[in-house]
Short mmCIF file of N, CA and C in Angstrom, two decimals:
data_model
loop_
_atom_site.label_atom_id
_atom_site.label_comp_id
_atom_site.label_asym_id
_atom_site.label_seq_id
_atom_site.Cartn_x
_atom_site.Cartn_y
_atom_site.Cartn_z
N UNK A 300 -14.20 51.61 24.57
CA UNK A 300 -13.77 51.13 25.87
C UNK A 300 -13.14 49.74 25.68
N UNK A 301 -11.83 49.53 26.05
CA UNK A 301 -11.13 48.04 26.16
C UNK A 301 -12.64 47.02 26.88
N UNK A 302 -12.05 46.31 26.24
CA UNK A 302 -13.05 45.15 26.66
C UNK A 302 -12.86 44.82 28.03
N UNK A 303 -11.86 44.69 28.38
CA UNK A 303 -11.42 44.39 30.12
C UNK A 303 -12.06 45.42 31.41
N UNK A 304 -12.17 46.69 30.70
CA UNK A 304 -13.22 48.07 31.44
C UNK A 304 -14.37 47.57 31.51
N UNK A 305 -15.25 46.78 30.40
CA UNK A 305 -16.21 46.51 30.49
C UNK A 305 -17.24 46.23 31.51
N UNK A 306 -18.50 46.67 31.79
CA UNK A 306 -19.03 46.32 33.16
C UNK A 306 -19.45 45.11 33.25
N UNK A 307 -19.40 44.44 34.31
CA UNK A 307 -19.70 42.79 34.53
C UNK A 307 -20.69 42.12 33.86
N UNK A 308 -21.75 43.07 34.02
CA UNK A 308 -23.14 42.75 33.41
C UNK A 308 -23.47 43.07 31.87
N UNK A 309 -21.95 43.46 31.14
CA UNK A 309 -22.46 43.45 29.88
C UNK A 309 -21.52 42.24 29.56
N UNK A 310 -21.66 41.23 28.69
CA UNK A 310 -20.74 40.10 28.15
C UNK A 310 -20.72 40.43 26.40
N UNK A 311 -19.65 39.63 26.17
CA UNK A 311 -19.31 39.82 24.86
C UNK A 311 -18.39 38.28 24.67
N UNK A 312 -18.87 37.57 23.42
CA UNK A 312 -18.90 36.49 23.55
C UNK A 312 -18.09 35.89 21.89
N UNK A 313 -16.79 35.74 21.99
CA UNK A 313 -15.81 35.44 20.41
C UNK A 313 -15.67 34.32 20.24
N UNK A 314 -16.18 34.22 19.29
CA UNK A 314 -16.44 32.44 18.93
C UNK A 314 -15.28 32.48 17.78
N UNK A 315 -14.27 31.55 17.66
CA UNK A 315 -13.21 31.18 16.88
C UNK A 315 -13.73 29.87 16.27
N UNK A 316 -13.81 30.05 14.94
CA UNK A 316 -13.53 28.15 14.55
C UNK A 316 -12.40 28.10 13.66
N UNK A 317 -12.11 26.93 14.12
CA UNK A 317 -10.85 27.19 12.63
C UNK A 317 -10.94 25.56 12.01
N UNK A 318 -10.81 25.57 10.87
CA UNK A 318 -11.08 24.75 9.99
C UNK A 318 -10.17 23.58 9.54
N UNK A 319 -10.48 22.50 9.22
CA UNK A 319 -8.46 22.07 9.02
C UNK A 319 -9.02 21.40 7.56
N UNK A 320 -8.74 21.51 6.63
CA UNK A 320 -8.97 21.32 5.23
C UNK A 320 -7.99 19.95 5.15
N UNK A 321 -9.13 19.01 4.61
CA UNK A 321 -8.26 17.32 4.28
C UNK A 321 -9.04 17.02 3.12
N UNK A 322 -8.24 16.88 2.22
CA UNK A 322 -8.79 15.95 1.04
C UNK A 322 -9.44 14.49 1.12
N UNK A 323 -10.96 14.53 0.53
CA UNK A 323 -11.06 13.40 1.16
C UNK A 323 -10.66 12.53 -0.17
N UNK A 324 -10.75 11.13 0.19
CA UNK A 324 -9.96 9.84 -0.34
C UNK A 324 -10.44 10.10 -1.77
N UNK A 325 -9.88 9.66 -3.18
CA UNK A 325 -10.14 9.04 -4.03
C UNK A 325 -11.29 8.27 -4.41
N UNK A 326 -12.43 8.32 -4.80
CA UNK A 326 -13.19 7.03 -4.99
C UNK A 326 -12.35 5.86 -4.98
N UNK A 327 -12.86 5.01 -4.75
CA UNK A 327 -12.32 3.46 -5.50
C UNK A 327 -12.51 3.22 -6.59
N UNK A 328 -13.58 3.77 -7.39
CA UNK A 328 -13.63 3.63 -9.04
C UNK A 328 -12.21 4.41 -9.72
N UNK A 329 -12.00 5.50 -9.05
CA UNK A 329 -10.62 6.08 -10.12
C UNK A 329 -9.46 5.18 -9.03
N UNK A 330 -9.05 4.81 -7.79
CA UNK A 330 -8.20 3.74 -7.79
C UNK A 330 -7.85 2.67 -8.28
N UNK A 331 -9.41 1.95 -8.82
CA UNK A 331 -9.00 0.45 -9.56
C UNK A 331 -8.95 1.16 -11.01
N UNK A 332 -9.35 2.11 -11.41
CA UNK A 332 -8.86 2.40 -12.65
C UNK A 332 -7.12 2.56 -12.94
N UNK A 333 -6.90 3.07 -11.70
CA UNK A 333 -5.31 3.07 -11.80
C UNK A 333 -4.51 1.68 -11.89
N UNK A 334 -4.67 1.19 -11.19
CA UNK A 334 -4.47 -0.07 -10.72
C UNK A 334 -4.49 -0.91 -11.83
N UNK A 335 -5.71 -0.96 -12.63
CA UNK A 335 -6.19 -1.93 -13.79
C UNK A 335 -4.70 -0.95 -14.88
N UNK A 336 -4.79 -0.09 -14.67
CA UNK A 336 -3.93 0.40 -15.64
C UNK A 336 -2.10 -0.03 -15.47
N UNK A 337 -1.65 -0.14 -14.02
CA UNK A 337 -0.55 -0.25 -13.68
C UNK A 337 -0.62 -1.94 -13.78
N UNK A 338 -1.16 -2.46 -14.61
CA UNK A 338 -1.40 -4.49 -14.60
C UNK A 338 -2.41 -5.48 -13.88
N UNK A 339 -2.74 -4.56 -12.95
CA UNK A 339 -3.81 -5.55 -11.81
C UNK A 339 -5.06 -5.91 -12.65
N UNK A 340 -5.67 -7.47 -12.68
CA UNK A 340 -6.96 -7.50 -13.44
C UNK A 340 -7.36 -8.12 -12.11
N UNK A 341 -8.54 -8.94 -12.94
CA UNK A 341 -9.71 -9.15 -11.98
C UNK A 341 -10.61 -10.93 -12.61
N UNK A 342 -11.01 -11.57 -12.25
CA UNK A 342 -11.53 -12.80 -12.23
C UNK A 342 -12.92 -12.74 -11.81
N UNK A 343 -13.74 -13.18 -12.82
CA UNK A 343 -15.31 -13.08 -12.36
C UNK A 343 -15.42 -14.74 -10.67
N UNK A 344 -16.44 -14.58 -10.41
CA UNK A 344 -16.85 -16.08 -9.84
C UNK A 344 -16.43 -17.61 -10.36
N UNK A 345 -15.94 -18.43 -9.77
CA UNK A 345 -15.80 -19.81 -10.11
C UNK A 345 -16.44 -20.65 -9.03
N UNK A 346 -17.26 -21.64 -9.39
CA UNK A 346 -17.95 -22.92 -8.95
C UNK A 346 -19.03 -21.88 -7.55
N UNK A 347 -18.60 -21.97 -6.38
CA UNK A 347 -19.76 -21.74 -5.42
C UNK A 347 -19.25 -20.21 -4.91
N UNK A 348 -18.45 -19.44 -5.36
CA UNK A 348 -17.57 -18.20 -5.45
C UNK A 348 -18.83 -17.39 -6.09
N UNK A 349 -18.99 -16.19 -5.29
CA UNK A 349 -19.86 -15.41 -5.52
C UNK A 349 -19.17 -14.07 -5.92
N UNK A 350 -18.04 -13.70 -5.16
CA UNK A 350 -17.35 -12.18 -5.60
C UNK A 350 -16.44 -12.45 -6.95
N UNK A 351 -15.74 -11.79 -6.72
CA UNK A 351 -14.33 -11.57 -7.93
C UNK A 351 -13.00 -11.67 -7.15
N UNK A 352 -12.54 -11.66 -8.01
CA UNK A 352 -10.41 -12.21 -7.28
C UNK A 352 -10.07 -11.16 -7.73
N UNK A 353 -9.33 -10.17 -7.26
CA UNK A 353 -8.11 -8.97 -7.75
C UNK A 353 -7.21 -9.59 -8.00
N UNK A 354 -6.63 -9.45 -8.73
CA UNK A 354 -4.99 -10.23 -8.91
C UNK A 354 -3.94 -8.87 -9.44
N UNK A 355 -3.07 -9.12 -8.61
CA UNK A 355 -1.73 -8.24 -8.64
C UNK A 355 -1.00 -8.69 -9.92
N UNK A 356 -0.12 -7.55 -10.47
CA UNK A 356 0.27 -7.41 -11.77
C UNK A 356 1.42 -8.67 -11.73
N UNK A 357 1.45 -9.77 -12.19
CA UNK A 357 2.36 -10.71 -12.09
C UNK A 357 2.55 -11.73 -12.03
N UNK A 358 1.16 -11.74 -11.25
CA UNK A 358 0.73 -12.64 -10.55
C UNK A 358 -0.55 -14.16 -10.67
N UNK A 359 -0.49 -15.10 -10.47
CA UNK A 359 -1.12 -15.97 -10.75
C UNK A 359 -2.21 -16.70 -9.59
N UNK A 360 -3.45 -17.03 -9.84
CA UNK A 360 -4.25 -17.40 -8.53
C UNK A 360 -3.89 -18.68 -8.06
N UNK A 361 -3.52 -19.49 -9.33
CA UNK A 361 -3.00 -20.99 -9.29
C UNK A 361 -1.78 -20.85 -8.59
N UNK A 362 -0.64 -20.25 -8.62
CA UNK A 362 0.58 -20.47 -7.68
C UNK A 362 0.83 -19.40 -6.67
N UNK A 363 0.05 -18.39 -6.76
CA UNK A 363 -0.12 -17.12 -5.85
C UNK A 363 -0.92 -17.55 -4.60
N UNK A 364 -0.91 -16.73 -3.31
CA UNK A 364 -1.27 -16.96 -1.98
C UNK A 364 -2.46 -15.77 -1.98
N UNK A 365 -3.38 -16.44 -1.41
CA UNK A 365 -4.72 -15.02 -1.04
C UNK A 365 -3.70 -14.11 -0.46
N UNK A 366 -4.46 -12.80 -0.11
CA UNK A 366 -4.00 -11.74 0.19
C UNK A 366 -2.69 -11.37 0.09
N UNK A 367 -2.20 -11.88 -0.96
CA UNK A 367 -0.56 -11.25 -0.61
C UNK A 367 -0.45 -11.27 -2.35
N UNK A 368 -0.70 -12.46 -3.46
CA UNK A 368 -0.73 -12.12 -4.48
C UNK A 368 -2.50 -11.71 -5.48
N UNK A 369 -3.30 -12.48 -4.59
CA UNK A 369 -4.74 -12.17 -5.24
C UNK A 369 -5.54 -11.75 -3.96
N UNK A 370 -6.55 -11.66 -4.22
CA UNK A 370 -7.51 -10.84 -3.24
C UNK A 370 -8.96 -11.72 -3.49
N UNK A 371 -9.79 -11.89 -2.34
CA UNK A 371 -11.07 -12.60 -2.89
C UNK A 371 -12.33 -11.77 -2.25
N UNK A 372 -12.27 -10.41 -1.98
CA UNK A 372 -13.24 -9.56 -2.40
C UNK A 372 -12.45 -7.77 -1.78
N UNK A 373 -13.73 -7.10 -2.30
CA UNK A 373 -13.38 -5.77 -3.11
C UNK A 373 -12.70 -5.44 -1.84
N UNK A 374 -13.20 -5.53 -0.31
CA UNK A 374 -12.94 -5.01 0.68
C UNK A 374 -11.13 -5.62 0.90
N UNK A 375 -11.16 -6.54 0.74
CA UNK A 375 -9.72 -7.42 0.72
C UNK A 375 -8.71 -6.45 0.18
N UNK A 376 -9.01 -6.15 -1.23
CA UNK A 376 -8.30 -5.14 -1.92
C UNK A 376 -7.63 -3.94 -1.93
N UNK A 377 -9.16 -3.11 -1.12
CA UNK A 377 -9.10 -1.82 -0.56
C UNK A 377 -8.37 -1.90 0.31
N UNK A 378 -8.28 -2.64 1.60
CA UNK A 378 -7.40 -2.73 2.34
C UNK A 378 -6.23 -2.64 2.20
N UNK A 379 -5.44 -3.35 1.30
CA UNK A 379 -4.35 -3.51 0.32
C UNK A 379 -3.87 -2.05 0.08
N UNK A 380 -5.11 -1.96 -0.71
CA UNK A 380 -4.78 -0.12 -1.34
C UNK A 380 -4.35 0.63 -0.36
N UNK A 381 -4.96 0.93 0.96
CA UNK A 381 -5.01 1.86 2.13
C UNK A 381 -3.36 1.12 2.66
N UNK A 382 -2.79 0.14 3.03
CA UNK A 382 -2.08 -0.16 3.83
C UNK A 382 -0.89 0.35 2.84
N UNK A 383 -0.82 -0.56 1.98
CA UNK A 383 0.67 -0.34 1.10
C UNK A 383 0.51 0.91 -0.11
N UNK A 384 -0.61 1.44 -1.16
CA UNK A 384 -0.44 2.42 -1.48
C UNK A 384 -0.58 3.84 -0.80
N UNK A 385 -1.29 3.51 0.46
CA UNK A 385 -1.53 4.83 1.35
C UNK A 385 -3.07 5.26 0.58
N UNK A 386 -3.65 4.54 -0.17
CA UNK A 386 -5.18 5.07 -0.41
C UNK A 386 -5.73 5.76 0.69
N UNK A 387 -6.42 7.32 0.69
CA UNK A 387 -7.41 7.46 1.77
C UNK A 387 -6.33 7.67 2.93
N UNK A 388 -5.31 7.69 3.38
CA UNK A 388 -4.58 7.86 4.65
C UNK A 388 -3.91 9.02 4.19
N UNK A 389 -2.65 8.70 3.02
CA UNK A 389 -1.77 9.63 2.96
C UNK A 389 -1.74 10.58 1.05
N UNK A 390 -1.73 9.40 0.60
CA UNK A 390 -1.87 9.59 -0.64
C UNK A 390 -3.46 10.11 -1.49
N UNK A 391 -3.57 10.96 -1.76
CA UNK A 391 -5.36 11.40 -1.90
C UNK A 391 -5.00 12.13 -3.09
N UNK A 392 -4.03 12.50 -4.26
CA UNK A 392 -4.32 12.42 -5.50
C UNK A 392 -3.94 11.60 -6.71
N UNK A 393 -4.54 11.72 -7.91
CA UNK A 393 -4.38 10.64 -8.40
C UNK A 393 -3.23 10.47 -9.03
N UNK A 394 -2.06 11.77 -9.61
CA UNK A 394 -0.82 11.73 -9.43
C UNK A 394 0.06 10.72 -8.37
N UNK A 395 -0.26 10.94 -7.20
CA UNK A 395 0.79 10.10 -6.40
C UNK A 395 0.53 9.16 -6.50
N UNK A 396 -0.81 8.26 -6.50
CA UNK A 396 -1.22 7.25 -6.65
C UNK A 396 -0.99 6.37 -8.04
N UNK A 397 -0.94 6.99 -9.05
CA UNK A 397 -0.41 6.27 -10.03
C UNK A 397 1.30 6.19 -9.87
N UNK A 398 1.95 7.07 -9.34
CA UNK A 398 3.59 6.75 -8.87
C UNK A 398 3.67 5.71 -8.45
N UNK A 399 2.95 5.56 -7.08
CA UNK A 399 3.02 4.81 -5.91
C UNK A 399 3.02 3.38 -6.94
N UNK A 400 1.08 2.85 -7.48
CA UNK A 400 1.19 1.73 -8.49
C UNK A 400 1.62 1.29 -8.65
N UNK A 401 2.52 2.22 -9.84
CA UNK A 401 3.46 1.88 -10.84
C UNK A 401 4.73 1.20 -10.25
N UNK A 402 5.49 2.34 -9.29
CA UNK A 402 6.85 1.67 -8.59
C UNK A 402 6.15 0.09 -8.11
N UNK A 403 5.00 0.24 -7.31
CA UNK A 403 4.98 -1.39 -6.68
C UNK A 403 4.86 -2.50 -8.09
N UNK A 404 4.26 -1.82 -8.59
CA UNK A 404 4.00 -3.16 -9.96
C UNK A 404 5.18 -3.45 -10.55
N UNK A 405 6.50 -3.06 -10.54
CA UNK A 405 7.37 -3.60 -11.16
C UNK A 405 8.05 -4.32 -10.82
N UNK A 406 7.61 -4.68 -9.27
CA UNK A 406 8.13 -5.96 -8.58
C UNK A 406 7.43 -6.80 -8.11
N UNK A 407 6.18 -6.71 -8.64
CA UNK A 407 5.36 -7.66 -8.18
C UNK A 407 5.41 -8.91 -9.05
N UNK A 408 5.32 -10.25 -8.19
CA UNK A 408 5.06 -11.40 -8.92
C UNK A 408 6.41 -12.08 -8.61
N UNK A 409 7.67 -11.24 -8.11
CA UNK A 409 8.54 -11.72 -8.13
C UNK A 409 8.75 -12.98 -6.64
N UNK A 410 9.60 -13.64 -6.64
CA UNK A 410 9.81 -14.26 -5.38
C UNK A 410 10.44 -13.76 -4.78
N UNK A 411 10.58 -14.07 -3.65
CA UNK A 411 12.24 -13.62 -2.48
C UNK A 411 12.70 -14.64 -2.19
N UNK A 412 13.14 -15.46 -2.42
CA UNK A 412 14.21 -16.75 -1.99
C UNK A 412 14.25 -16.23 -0.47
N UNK A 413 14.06 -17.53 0.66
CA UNK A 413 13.66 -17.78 1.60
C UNK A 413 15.07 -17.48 2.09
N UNK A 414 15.89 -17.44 3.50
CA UNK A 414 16.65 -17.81 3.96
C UNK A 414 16.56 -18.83 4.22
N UNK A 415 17.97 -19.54 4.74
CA UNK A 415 18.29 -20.94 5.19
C UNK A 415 17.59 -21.33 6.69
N UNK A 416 16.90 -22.39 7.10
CA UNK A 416 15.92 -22.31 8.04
C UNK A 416 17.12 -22.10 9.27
N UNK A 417 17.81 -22.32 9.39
CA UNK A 417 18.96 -22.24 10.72
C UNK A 417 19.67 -20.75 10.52
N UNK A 418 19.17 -20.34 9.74
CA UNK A 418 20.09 -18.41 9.78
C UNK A 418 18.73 -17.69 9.91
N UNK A 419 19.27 -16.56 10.85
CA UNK A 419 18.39 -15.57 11.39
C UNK A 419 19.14 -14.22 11.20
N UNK A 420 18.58 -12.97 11.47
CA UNK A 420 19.31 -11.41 10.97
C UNK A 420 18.53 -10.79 12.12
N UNK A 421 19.98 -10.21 12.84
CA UNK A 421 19.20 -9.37 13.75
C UNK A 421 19.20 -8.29 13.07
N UNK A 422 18.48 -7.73 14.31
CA UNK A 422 18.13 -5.52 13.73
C UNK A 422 19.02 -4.87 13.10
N UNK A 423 19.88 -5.44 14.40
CA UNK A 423 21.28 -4.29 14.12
C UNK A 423 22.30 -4.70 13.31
N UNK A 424 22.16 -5.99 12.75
CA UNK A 424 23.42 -6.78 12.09
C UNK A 424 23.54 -5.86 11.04
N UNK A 425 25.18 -5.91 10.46
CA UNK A 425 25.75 -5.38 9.55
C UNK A 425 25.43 -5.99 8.29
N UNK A 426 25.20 -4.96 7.51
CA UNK A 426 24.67 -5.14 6.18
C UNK A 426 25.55 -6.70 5.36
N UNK A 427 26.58 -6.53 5.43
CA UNK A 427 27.92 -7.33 5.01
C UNK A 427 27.63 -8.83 5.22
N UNK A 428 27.56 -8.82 6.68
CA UNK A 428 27.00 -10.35 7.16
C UNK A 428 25.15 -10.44 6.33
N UNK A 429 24.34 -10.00 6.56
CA UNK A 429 23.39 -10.23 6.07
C UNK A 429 23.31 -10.48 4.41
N UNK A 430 24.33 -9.38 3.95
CA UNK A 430 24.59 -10.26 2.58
C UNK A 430 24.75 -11.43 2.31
N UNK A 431 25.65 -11.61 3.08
CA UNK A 431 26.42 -12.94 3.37
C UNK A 431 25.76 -13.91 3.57
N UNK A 432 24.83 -14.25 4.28
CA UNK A 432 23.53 -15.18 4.85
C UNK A 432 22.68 -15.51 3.87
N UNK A 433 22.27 -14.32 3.02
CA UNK A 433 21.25 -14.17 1.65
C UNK A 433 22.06 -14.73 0.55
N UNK A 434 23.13 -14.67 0.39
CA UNK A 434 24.25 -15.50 -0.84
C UNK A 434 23.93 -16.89 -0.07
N UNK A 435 24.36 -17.43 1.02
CA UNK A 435 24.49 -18.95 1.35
C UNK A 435 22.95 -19.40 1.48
N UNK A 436 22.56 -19.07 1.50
CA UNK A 436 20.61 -19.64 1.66
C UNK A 436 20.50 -19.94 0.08
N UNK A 437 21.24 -19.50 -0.97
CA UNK A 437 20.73 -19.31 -2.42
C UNK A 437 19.21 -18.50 -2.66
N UNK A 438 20.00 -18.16 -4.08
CA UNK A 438 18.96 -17.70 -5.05
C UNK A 438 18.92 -16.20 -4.86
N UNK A 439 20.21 -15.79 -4.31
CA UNK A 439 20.30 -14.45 -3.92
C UNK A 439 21.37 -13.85 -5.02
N UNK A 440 21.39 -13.17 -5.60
CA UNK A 440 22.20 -12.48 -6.61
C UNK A 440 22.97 -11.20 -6.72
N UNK A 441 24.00 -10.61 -7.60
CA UNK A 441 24.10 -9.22 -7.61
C UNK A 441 24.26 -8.88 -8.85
N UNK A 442 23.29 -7.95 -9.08
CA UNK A 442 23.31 -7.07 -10.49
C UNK A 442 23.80 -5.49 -10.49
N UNK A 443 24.54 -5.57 -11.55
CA UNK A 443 24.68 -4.11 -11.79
C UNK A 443 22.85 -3.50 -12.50
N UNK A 444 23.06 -2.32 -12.36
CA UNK A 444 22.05 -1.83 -12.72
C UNK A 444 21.72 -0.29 -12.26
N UNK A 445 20.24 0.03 -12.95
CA UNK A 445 19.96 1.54 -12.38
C UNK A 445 18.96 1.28 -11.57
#
C-alpha cells in the first residue's frame, strides 16, 4: 500500500542524515615542521621572556616588527598560519601547505619601499600611473625575470 493510503493511525517515520565530510586541520606539530623546513626558526626566552619568538624565514628580531616579521608566542604564530597560509580553514593537507610555505618564504624578509608621504593610489587607478608613483617615491625597480 503507497504510503499516502496509509491509515491515520498507523505512522511511519524516515529519518535522513546526511553527513558533510571535512578534514580536520593539520596538527601544529606537522605545520611547524613544515615551516621549520621552508626557513622559519625559533628563539628560546631572553631576560624576563618566558615563551619563544617564531621568526619568519629572513628575518631578524633586532630590525624586524612583532607580528609581521617575528612572533612572541605559539598562539601569535598559529594565527599567522590560519590567516595567510589558510592552516585549518582552507588548506588541510600537508602537500598544499608546504606549496603555500614555500611560495611565501621566498619573499619574506624583503622590504617594500614606502610611497612618497603626499602620493596616494586609488582602487581604480590605472596600473601605469601607480607605476609611476612607485618609481618617484624610490626604491622601486624593474626586472626582467621568471
Amino acid at each position: 500500500i503507497p504510503k499516502k493510503f496509509q491509515s491515520a493511525s498507523k505512522t511511519t517515520t524516515t529519518t535522513t542524515t546526511t553527513t558533510t565530510t571535512q578534514q580536520s586541520p593539520l596538527p601544529w606539530k606537522e605545520v611547524w615542521k613544515i615551516m621549520k623546513s621552508k626557513g622559519w626558526t625559533w628563539k628560546g626566552p631572553v631576560g624576563l621572556m618566558t615563551g619563544y619568538r617564531y621568526i619568519k624565514p629572513g628575518c631578524k628580531i633586532k630590525s624586524g616588527q612583532q607580528d609581521i616579521d617575528y612572533f612572541n608566542s605559539e598562539e601569535a604564530v598559529q594565527r599567522f598560519a590560519r590567516n595567510v597560509y589558510g592552516w585549518g580553514i582552507r588548506l588541510n593537507t600537508i602537500e598544499a601547505l608546504e606549496q603555500i610555505i614555500g611560495e611565501h618564504a621566498k619573499y619574506a624578509g624583503e622590504v617594500v619601499p614606502p610611497l612618497h608621504p603626499l602620493m596616494t593610489i586609488g582602487p581604480n587607478e590605472p596600473w601605469r600611473d601607480v607605476w609611476d608613483k612607485m618609481r618617484q617615491s624610490g626604491g622601486w625597480t624593474w626586472k626582467a625575470g621568471s
